[in-house]
PDB file of C-alpha atoms and ligand atoms in Angstrom:
ATOM      1  CA  UNK K   1     146.639  92.721 220.656  1.00  0.00           C
ATOM      2  CA  UNK K   2     143.670  94.714 221.997  1.00  0.00           C
ATOM      3  CA  UNK K   3     142.052  92.745 224.835  1.00  0.00           C
ATOM      4  CA  UNK K   4     138.832  93.265 226.759  1.00  0.00           C
ATOM      5  CA  UNK K   5     139.874  96.430 228.676  1.00  0.00           C
ATOM      6  CA  UNK K   6     141.191  98.073 225.509  1.00  0.00           C
ATOM      7  CA  UNK K   7     138.013  97.199 223.577  1.00  0.00           C
ATOM      8  CA  UNK K   8     135.883  98.486 226.457  1.00  0.00           C
ATOM      9  CA  UNK K   9     137.891 101.722 226.539  1.00  0.00           C
ATOM     10  CA  UNK K  10     137.275 102.200 222.814  1.00  0.00           C
ATOM     11  CA  UNK K  11     133.558 101.556 223.386  1.00  0.00           C
ATOM     12  CA  UNK K  12     133.482 104.140 226.163  1.00  0.00           C
ATOM     13  CA  UNK K  13     135.188 106.769 223.999  1.00  0.00           C
ATOM     14  CA  UNK K  14     133.077 106.175 220.863  1.00  0.00           C
ATOM     15  CA  UNK K  15     129.623 105.699 222.362  1.00  0.00           C
ATOM     16  CA  UNK K  16     129.041 109.208 223.773  1.00  0.00           C
ATOM     17  CA  UNK K  17     130.230 110.743 220.503  1.00  0.00           C
ATOM     18  CA  UNK K  18     128.106 108.620 218.167  1.00  0.00           C
ATOM     19  CA  UNK K  19     124.923 107.508 219.891  1.00  0.00           C
ATOM     20  CA  UNK K  20     121.881 109.213 218.466  1.00  0.00           C
ATOM     21  CA  UNK K  21     123.743 110.104 215.272  1.00  0.00           C
ATOM     22  CA  UNK K  22     122.833 108.884 211.819  1.00  0.00           C
ATOM     23  CA  UNK K  23     125.182 106.887 209.610  1.00  0.00           C
ATOM     24  CA  UNK K  24     125.310 108.866 206.382  1.00  0.00           C
ATOM     25  CA  UNK K  25     127.779 106.852 204.336  1.00  0.00           C
ATOM     26  CA  UNK K  26     130.629 104.390 204.537  1.00  0.00           C
ATOM     27  CA  UNK K  27     133.587 103.485 202.411  1.00  0.00           C
ATOM     28  CA  UNK K  28     135.505 100.220 202.120  1.00  0.00           C
ATOM     29  CA  UNK K  29     139.071 100.830 200.921  1.00  0.00           C
ATOM     30  CA  UNK K  30     140.334  97.292 201.559  1.00  0.00           C
ATOM     31  CA  UNK K  31     137.909  94.389 201.787  1.00  0.00           C
ATOM     32  CA  UNK K  32     140.448  91.691 202.626  1.00  0.00           C
ATOM     33  CA  UNK K  33     140.309  91.513 206.393  1.00  0.00           C
ATOM     34  CA  UNK K  34     140.178  88.169 208.228  1.00  0.00           C
ATOM     35  CA  UNK K  35     137.092  87.519 206.114  1.00  0.00           C
ATOM     36  CA  UNK K  36     136.400  89.451 202.938  1.00  0.00           C
ATOM     37  CA  UNK K  37     133.967  92.330 203.427  1.00  0.00           C
ATOM     38  CA  UNK K  38     131.127  92.148 200.879  1.00  0.00           C
ATOM     39  CA  UNK K  39     130.807  95.315 198.725  1.00  0.00           C
ATOM     40  CA  UNK K  40     127.416  96.315 200.113  1.00  0.00           C
ATOM     41  CA  UNK K  41     128.000  95.252 203.712  1.00  0.00           C
ATOM     42  CA  UNK K  42     126.995  98.567 205.264  1.00  0.00           C
ATOM     43  CA  UNK K  43     124.279  99.601 202.808  1.00  0.00           C
ATOM     44  CA  UNK K  44     121.385  98.516 205.070  1.00  0.00           C
ATOM     45  CA  UNK K  45     122.753 100.841 207.771  1.00  0.00           C
ATOM     46  CA  UNK K  46     122.961 103.992 205.664  1.00  0.00           C
ATOM     47  CA  UNK K  47     120.466 106.502 207.034  1.00  0.00           C
ATOM     48  CA  UNK K  48     120.023 104.525 210.260  1.00  0.00           C
ATOM     49  CA  UNK K  49     120.380 105.968 213.749  1.00  0.00           C
ATOM     50  CA  UNK K  50     122.998 104.498 216.070  1.00  0.00           C
ATOM     51  CA  UNK K  51     121.207 103.570 219.311  1.00  0.00           C
ATOM     52  CA  UNK K  52     124.142 102.291 221.348  1.00  0.00           C
ATOM     53  CA  UNK K  53     127.453 100.465 221.240  1.00  0.00           C
ATOM     54  CA  UNK K  54     127.771  97.455 223.520  1.00  0.00           C
ATOM     55  CA  UNK K  55     130.505  94.895 223.978  1.00  0.00           C
ATOM     56  CA  UNK K  56     130.510  91.098 224.124  1.00  0.00           C
ATOM     57  CA  UNK K  57     133.954  89.668 224.900  1.00  0.00           C
ATOM     58  CA  UNK K  58     136.226  91.516 222.488  1.00  0.00           C
ATOM     59  CA  UNK K  59     133.426  92.247 219.991  1.00  0.00           C
ATOM     60  CA  UNK K  60     131.947  95.715 219.694  1.00  0.00           C
ATOM     61  CA  UNK K  61     128.249  95.634 218.794  1.00  0.00           C
ATOM     62  CA  UNK K  62     126.865  98.741 217.101  1.00  0.00           C
ATOM     63  CA  UNK K  63     123.058  98.689 217.415  1.00  0.00           C
ATOM     64  CA  UNK K  64     121.130 100.642 214.772  1.00  0.00           C
ATOM     65  CA  UNK K  65     117.435 101.582 214.801  1.00  0.00           C
ATOM     66  CA  UNK K  66     116.722  99.456 211.713  1.00  0.00           C
ATOM     67  CA  UNK K  67     117.105  96.228 213.703  1.00  0.00           C
ATOM     68  CA  UNK K  68     120.611  95.633 212.413  1.00  0.00           C
ATOM     69  CA  UNK K  69     123.830  95.299 214.394  1.00  0.00           C
ATOM     70  CA  UNK K  70     127.375  95.846 213.175  1.00  0.00           C
ATOM     71  CA  UNK K  71     130.006  93.589 214.792  1.00  0.00           C
ATOM     72  CA  UNK K  72     133.623  94.712 214.938  1.00  0.00           C
ATOM     73  CA  UNK K  73     136.554  92.655 216.204  1.00  0.00           C
ATOM     74  CA  UNK K  74     139.963  94.332 216.166  1.00  0.00           C
ATOM     75  CA  UNK K  75     142.001  91.172 215.608  1.00  0.00           C
ATOM     76  CA  UNK K  76     145.728  91.591 216.257  1.00  0.00           C
ATOM     77  CA  UNK K  77     146.297  95.194 215.295  1.00  0.00           C
ATOM     78  CA  UNK K  78     142.932  96.785 214.512  1.00  0.00           C
ATOM     79  CA  UNK K  79     142.123 100.279 215.662  1.00  0.00           C
ATOM     80  CA  UNK K  80     138.905 102.301 215.615  1.00  0.00           C
ATOM     81  CA  UNK K  81     139.420 106.001 215.781  1.00  0.00           C
ATOM     82  CA  UNK K  82     138.114 109.439 214.982  1.00  0.00           C
ATOM     83  CA  UNK K  83     139.499 111.846 212.420  1.00  0.00           C
ATOM     84  CA  UNK K  84     138.390 115.128 210.948  1.00  0.00           C
ATOM     85  CA  UNK K  85     136.845 114.661 207.495  1.00  0.00           C
ATOM     86  CA  UNK K  86     139.586 116.775 205.873  1.00  0.00           C
ATOM     87  CA  UNK K  87     142.466 114.825 207.445  1.00  0.00           C
ATOM     88  CA  UNK K  88     144.298 112.610 204.930  1.00  0.00           C
ATOM     89  CA  UNK K  89     143.679 108.926 205.685  1.00  0.00           C
ATOM     90  CA  UNK K  90     146.582 107.194 207.417  1.00  0.00           C
ATOM     91  CA  UNK K  91     148.046 104.042 205.834  1.00  0.00           C
ATOM     92  CA  UNK K  92     146.138 100.795 206.532  1.00  0.00           C
ATOM     93  CA  UNK K  93     142.794 102.575 206.857  1.00  0.00           C
ATOM     94  CA  UNK K  94     140.422  99.969 205.435  1.00  0.00           C
ATOM     95  CA  UNK K  95     136.970 101.323 206.268  1.00  0.00           C
ATOM     96  CA  UNK K  96     135.530 104.735 207.125  1.00  0.00           C
ATOM     97  CA  UNK K  97     132.057 105.678 208.364  1.00  0.00           C
ATOM     98  CA  UNK K  98     130.568 109.140 208.198  1.00  0.00           C
ATOM     99  CA  UNK K  99     127.980 109.953 210.884  1.00  0.00           C
ATOM    100  CA  UNK K 100     125.883 113.122 211.076  1.00  0.00           C
ATOM    101  CA  UNK K 101     127.586 115.951 213.014  1.00  0.00           C
ATOM    102  CA  UNK K 102     130.446 113.690 214.069  1.00  0.00           C
ATOM    103  CA  UNK K 103     134.117 113.092 213.367  1.00  0.00           C
ATOM    104  CA  UNK K 104     134.922 110.592 210.640  1.00  0.00           C
ATOM    105  CA  UNK K 105     135.220 107.078 212.130  1.00  0.00           C
ATOM    106  CA  UNK K 106     137.947 104.873 210.700  1.00  0.00           C
ATOM    107  CA  UNK K 107     139.020 101.257 210.989  1.00  0.00           C
ATOM    108  CA  UNK K 108     142.770 100.814 210.574  1.00  0.00           C
ATOM    109  CA  UNK K 109     144.496  97.431 210.732  1.00  0.00           C
ATOM    110  CA  UNK K 110     148.031  96.812 209.394  1.00  0.00           C
ATOM    111  CA  UNK K 111     147.850  93.030 209.885  1.00  0.00           C
ATOM    112  CA  UNK K 112     144.216  92.683 208.734  1.00  0.00           C
ATOM    113  CA  UNK K 113     143.180  89.974 211.206  1.00  0.00           C
ATOM    114  CA  UNK K 114     140.137  91.955 212.297  1.00  0.00           C
ATOM    115  CA  UNK K 115     136.564  91.245 211.269  1.00  0.00           C
ATOM    116  CA  UNK K 116     133.494  93.349 210.575  1.00  0.00           C
ATOM    117  CA  UNK K 117     130.009  91.992 209.906  1.00  0.00           C
ATOM    118  CA  UNK K 118     126.412  93.210 209.906  1.00  0.00           C
ATOM    119  CA  UNK K 119     123.562  91.001 211.138  1.00  0.00           C
ATOM    120  CA  UNK K 120     119.900  91.165 212.075  1.00  0.00           C
ATOM    121  CA  UNK K 121     119.372  91.908 215.753  1.00  0.00           C
ATOM    122  CA  UNK K 122     117.288  88.728 216.260  1.00  0.00           C
ATOM    123  CA  UNK K 123     120.091  86.572 214.917  1.00  0.00           C
ATOM    124  CA  UNK K 124     122.875  88.266 216.872  1.00  0.00           C
ATOM    125  CA  UNK K 125     123.327  85.507 219.445  1.00  0.00           C
ATOM    126  CA  UNK K 126     123.445  82.877 216.697  1.00  0.00           C
ATOM    127  CA  UNK K 127     126.345  84.607 214.995  1.00  0.00           C
ATOM    128  CA  UNK K 128     129.138  82.028 214.648  1.00  0.00           C
ATOM    129  CA  UNK K 129     131.619  84.353 216.366  1.00  0.00           C
ATOM    130  CA  UNK K 130     129.346  85.027 219.345  1.00  0.00           C
ATOM    131  CA  UNK K 131     127.370  81.882 219.982  1.00  0.00           C
ATOM    132  CA  UNK K 132     130.209  79.932 221.597  1.00  0.00           C
ATOM    133  CA  UNK K 133     131.462  82.755 223.822  1.00  0.00           C
ATOM    134  CA  UNK K 134     131.514  82.015 227.548  1.00  0.00           C
ATOM    135  CA  UNK K 135     130.386  84.344 230.330  1.00  0.00           C
ATOM    136  CA  UNK K 136     131.380  87.990 230.523  1.00  0.00           C
ATOM    137  CA  UNK K 137     134.089  88.222 233.199  1.00  0.00           C
ATOM    138  CA  UNK K 138     132.702  91.485 234.604  1.00  0.00           C
ATOM    139  CA  UNK K 139     129.131  90.194 234.801  1.00  0.00           C
ATOM    140  CA  UNK K 140     127.417  88.682 237.836  1.00  0.00           C
ATOM    141  CA  UNK K 141     127.227  85.392 235.914  1.00  0.00           C
ATOM    142  CA  UNK K 142     130.989  84.945 236.242  1.00  0.00           C
ATOM    143  CA  UNK K 143     131.389  83.225 239.614  1.00  0.00           C
ATOM    144  CA  UNK K 144     133.737  80.641 241.179  1.00  0.00           C
ATOM    145  CA  UNK K 145     131.240  78.053 239.901  1.00  0.00           C
ATOM    146  CA  UNK K 146     132.146  79.010 236.316  1.00  0.00           C
ATOM    147  CA  UNK K 147     135.665  77.749 236.980  1.00  0.00           C
ATOM    148  CA  UNK K 148     134.665  74.754 239.132  1.00  0.00           C
ATOM    149  CA  UNK K 149     132.314  73.463 236.430  1.00  0.00           C
ATOM    150  CA  UNK K 150     134.913  73.251 233.664  1.00  0.00           C
ATOM    151  CA  UNK K 151     135.578  69.601 232.915  1.00  0.00           C
ATOM    152  CA  UNK K 152     138.786  67.981 231.714  1.00  0.00           C
ATOM    153  CA  UNK K 153     142.384  68.197 232.805  1.00  0.00           C
ATOM    154  CA  UNK K 154     143.791  71.489 231.692  1.00  0.00           C
ATOM    155  CA  UNK K 155     145.998  73.941 233.480  1.00  0.00           C
ATOM    156  CA  UNK K 156     144.268  77.007 234.842  1.00  0.00           C
ATOM    157  CA  UNK K 157     145.948  79.424 232.473  1.00  0.00           C
ATOM    158  CA  UNK K 158     144.713  77.491 229.432  1.00  0.00           C
ATOM    159  CA  UNK K 159     141.208  77.403 230.907  1.00  0.00           C
ATOM    160  CA  UNK K 160     141.185  81.175 231.467  1.00  0.00           C
ATOM    161  CA  UNK K 161     142.429  81.808 227.925  1.00  0.00           C
ATOM    162  CA  UNK K 162     139.569  79.705 226.510  1.00  0.00           C
ATOM    163  CA  UNK K 163     136.908  82.134 225.253  1.00  0.00           C
ATOM    164  CA  UNK K 164     134.283  79.412 225.520  1.00  0.00           C
ATOM    165  CA  UNK K 165     134.742  79.509 229.315  1.00  0.00           C
ATOM    166  CA  UNK K 166     135.269  83.245 229.902  1.00  0.00           C
ATOM    167  CA  UNK K 167     134.881  85.745 227.064  1.00  0.00           C
ATOM    168  CA  UNK K 168     137.703  88.029 226.073  1.00  0.00           C
ATOM    169  CA  UNK K 169     140.340  87.559 228.790  1.00  0.00           C
ATOM    170  CA  UNK K 170     143.740  88.171 227.267  1.00  0.00           C
ATOM    171  CA  UNK K 171     147.227  86.934 228.057  1.00  0.00           C
ATOM    172  CA  UNK K 172     148.310  90.040 229.968  1.00  0.00           C
ATOM    173  CA  UNK K 173     145.289  90.043 232.266  1.00  0.00           C
ATOM    174  CA  UNK K 174     145.368  86.285 232.881  1.00  0.00           C
ATOM    175  CA  UNK K 175     149.022  86.572 233.965  1.00  0.00           C
ATOM    176  CA  UNK K 176     148.207  89.482 236.257  1.00  0.00           C
ATOM    177  CA  UNK K 177     145.136  87.847 237.815  1.00  0.00           C
ATOM    178  CA  UNK K 178     146.967  84.567 238.517  1.00  0.00           C
ATOM    179  CA  UNK K 179     149.746  86.515 240.224  1.00  0.00           C
ATOM    180  CA  UNK K 180     147.275  88.524 242.264  1.00  0.00           C
ATOM    181  CA  UNK K 181     145.546  85.319 243.392  1.00  0.00           C
ATOM    182  CA  UNK K 182     148.882  83.582 244.095  1.00  0.00           C
ATOM    183  CA  UNK K 183     148.059  80.677 241.761  1.00  0.00           C
ATOM    184  CA  UNK K 184     150.685  79.022 239.560  1.00  0.00           C
ATOM    185  CA  UNK K 185     149.671  79.165 235.870  1.00  0.00           C
ATOM    186  CA  UNK K 186     150.387  75.450 235.426  1.00  0.00           C
ATOM    187  CA  UNK K 187     148.177  74.251 238.277  1.00  0.00           C
ATOM    188  CA  UNK K 188     145.530  71.797 237.106  1.00  0.00           C
ATOM    189  CA  UNK K 189     142.210  73.614 237.119  1.00  0.00           C
ATOM    190  CA  UNK K 190     140.435  70.583 238.641  1.00  0.00           C
ATOM    191  CA  UNK K 191     142.783  70.688 241.647  1.00  0.00           C
ATOM    192  CA  UNK K 192     142.031  74.278 242.611  1.00  0.00           C
ATOM    193  CA  UNK K 193     140.173  74.678 245.875  1.00  0.00           C
ATOM    194  CA  UNK K 194     136.909  76.572 246.092  1.00  0.00           C
ATOM    195  CA  UNK K 195     138.704  79.322 248.006  1.00  0.00           C
ATOM    196  CA  UNK K 196     141.292  79.608 245.220  1.00  0.00           C
ATOM    197  CA  UNK K 197     138.575  79.808 242.555  1.00  0.00           C
ATOM    198  CA  UNK K 198     136.867  82.547 244.561  1.00  0.00           C
ATOM    199  CA  UNK K 199     140.089  84.502 244.914  1.00  0.00           C
ATOM    200  CA  UNK K 200     140.862  84.055 241.220  1.00  0.00           C
ATOM    201  CA  UNK K 201     137.451  85.325 240.089  1.00  0.00           C
ATOM    202  CA  UNK K 202     137.829  88.367 242.365  1.00  0.00           C
ATOM    203  CA  UNK K 203     141.332  88.973 241.015  1.00  0.00           C
ATOM    204  CA  UNK K 204     140.179  88.791 237.385  1.00  0.00           C
ATOM    205  CA  UNK K 205     137.389  91.285 237.998  1.00  0.00           C
ATOM    206  CA  UNK K 206     139.716  93.585 239.904  1.00  0.00           C
ATOM    207  CA  UNK K 207     142.487  93.506 237.273  1.00  0.00           C
ATOM    208  CA  UNK K 208     140.045  94.150 234.412  1.00  0.00           C
ATOM    209  CA  UNK K 209     138.236  96.942 236.253  1.00  0.00           C
ATOM    210  CA  UNK K 210     141.467  98.748 237.073  1.00  0.00           C
ATOM    211  CA  UNK K 211     142.745  98.298 233.519  1.00  0.00           C
ATOM    212  CA  UNK K 212     139.561  99.841 232.110  1.00  0.00           C
ATOM    213  CA  UNK K 213     139.807 102.746 234.574  1.00  0.00           C
ATOM    214  CA  UNK K 214     143.335 103.392 233.321  1.00  0.00           C
ATOM    215  CA  UNK K 215     142.313 103.262 229.668  1.00  0.00           C
ATOM    216  CA  UNK K 216     143.753  99.808 228.902  1.00  0.00           C
ATOM    217  CA  UNK K 217     147.340  98.723 228.363  1.00  0.00           C
ATOM    218  CA  UNK K 218     149.574 100.217 225.716  1.00  0.00           C
ATOM    219  CA  UNK K 219     152.509  97.908 225.015  1.00  0.00           C
ATOM    220  CA  UNK K 220     153.192  98.721 221.387  1.00  0.00           C
ATOM    221  CA  UNK K 221     150.719 100.731 219.420  1.00  0.00           C
ATOM    222  CA  UNK K 222     147.341 100.448 221.125  1.00  0.00           C
ATOM    223  CA  UNK K 223     145.418 103.730 221.287  1.00  0.00           C
ATOM    224  CA  UNK K 224     141.842 104.426 222.315  1.00  0.00           C
ATOM    225  CA  UNK K 225     139.404 105.970 219.858  1.00  0.00           C
ATOM    226  CA  UNK K 226     140.692 109.473 220.696  1.00  0.00           C
ATOM    227  CA  UNK K 227     144.269 108.409 219.982  1.00  0.00           C
ATOM    228  CA  UNK K 228     145.247 108.278 223.657  1.00  0.00           C
ATOM    229  CA  UNK K 229     147.452 105.460 225.010  1.00  0.00           C
ATOM    230  CA  UNK K 230     146.323 103.344 227.990  1.00  0.00           C
ATOM    231  CA  UNK K 231     148.189 103.596 231.265  1.00  0.00           C
ATOM    232  CA  UNK K 232     147.658 100.168 232.823  1.00  0.00           C
ATOM    233  CA  UNK K 233     151.118  99.127 231.559  1.00  0.00           C
ATOM    234  CA  UNK K 234     152.500 101.143 234.489  1.00  0.00           C
ATOM    235  CA  UNK K 235     150.533  98.962 236.913  1.00  0.00           C
ATOM    236  CA  UNK K 236     151.602  95.561 235.566  1.00  0.00           C
ATOM    237  CA  UNK K 237     152.871  93.390 238.430  1.00  0.00           C
ATOM    238  CA  UNK K 238     154.335  90.413 236.531  1.00  0.00           C
ATOM    239  CA  UNK K 239     153.672  90.716 232.803  1.00  0.00           C
ATOM    240  CA  UNK K 240     156.870  91.631 230.931  1.00  0.00           C
ATOM    241  CA  UNK K 241     158.971  91.600 234.153  1.00  0.00           C
ATOM    242  CA  UNK K 242     161.174  88.525 233.579  1.00  0.00           C
ATOM    243  CA  UNK K 243     164.147  88.445 236.024  1.00  0.00           C
ATOM    244  CA  UNK K 244     162.919  91.567 237.791  1.00  0.00           C
ATOM    245  CA  UNK K 245     162.192  91.215 241.538  1.00  0.00           C
ATOM    246  CA  UNK K 246     158.667  90.166 242.526  1.00  0.00           C
ATOM    247  CA  UNK K 247     156.860  93.176 243.972  1.00  0.00           C
ATOM    248  CA  UNK K 248     155.658  91.059 246.907  1.00  0.00           C
ATOM    249  CA  UNK K 249     158.731  88.934 247.831  1.00  0.00           C
ATOM    250  CA  UNK K 250     161.704  90.093 245.688  1.00  0.00           C
ATOM    251  CA  UNK K 251     162.166  86.642 244.042  1.00  0.00           C
ATOM    252  CA  UNK K 252     163.058  87.105 240.336  1.00  0.00           C
ATOM    253  CA  UNK K 253     159.992  86.758 238.091  1.00  0.00           C
ATOM    254  CA  UNK K 254     160.196  83.822 235.716  1.00  0.00           C
ATOM    255  CA  UNK K 255     158.946  83.509 232.175  1.00  0.00           C
ATOM    256  CA  UNK K 256     157.819  80.331 230.450  1.00  0.00           C
ATOM    257  CA  UNK K 257     155.832  79.649 227.302  1.00  0.00           C
ATOM    258  CA  UNK K 258     152.402  77.995 227.427  1.00  0.00           C
ATOM    259  CA  UNK K 259     150.523  77.340 224.180  1.00  0.00           C
ATOM    260  CA  UNK K 260     152.855  79.730 222.387  1.00  0.00           C
ATOM    261  CA  UNK K 261     152.125  82.622 224.768  1.00  0.00           C
ATOM    262  CA  UNK K 262     154.433  84.087 227.405  1.00  0.00           C
ATOM    263  CA  UNK K 263     153.629  83.250 230.994  1.00  0.00           C
ATOM    264  CA  UNK K 264     155.159  85.357 233.773  1.00  0.00           C
ATOM    265  CA  UNK K 265     154.976  84.238 237.393  1.00  0.00           C
ATOM    266  CA  UNK K 266     156.695  84.409 240.749  1.00  0.00           C
ATOM    267  CA  UNK K 267     157.951  80.917 241.679  1.00  0.00           C
ATOM    268  CA  UNK K 268     157.703  81.856 245.361  1.00  0.00           C
ATOM    269  CA  UNK K 269     154.271  83.514 245.540  1.00  0.00           C
ATOM    270  CA  UNK K 270     152.680  81.192 242.943  1.00  0.00           C
ATOM    271  CA  UNK K 271     153.615  77.758 244.159  1.00  0.00           C
ATOM    272  CA  UNK K 272     152.974  74.803 241.855  1.00  0.00           C
ATOM    273  CA  UNK K 273     152.196  72.386 244.712  1.00  0.00           C
TER     274      UNK K 273
HETATM  275 ZN1  LIG U   1     156.804  86.713 244.873  1.00  0.00          ZN
END
């Protein structure tokens, strides 16, 4: 599943190619994504200039000069990429966009859990998919206070996976950040010390920044918009390393399942008590 670093990598590869270019036409080949795409979804954007592409959590926001913004979420298996106009479309290509003097942009998604929408710029923050999102983990607003202020009795991994607290953190990066900070994934969030929250916030920012620098993590089929894999998988410290020795203390890494997602941790470095 593409997470924040992968989405950011796609943004960074598409933006320089497309900004300042005009959307000439679009084509919907399959409208049944997570929500059905209306027939004329992109019509208000035809002829409009793309000003910039920004990101909020795992949503890509395409800002056009007509005061409209296109939202794209890649779901489980979505991919945005570039093709030459003469190239035959690969299977599962559901939408294409043709920009002036640019490669053809496609949206491909075998599992069709992705979403695409177009909204007025003024109403962007009220969009049901965006309005509940928590702080951006790489922004200055994400501080140890963000974690200290969360109420309730939940374990720290569940809190970090909650997009209403922090936007767009994924399972891989939460596992890695908890390991880096030496915090057991099942620790109660309300029992973390201020120093631990500080270390955890620093670890999250560091893991995400390095993952973006390395083009994201390719585990199965993730590719950036140029078709390149990400190389952060080579830097993973705990994720996917069950029974392999911890890189800090040699203790075998353990795997458990929390809320249906794999959790990897070192029982020695990430003590529960
Ligand atoms: Zn260890």
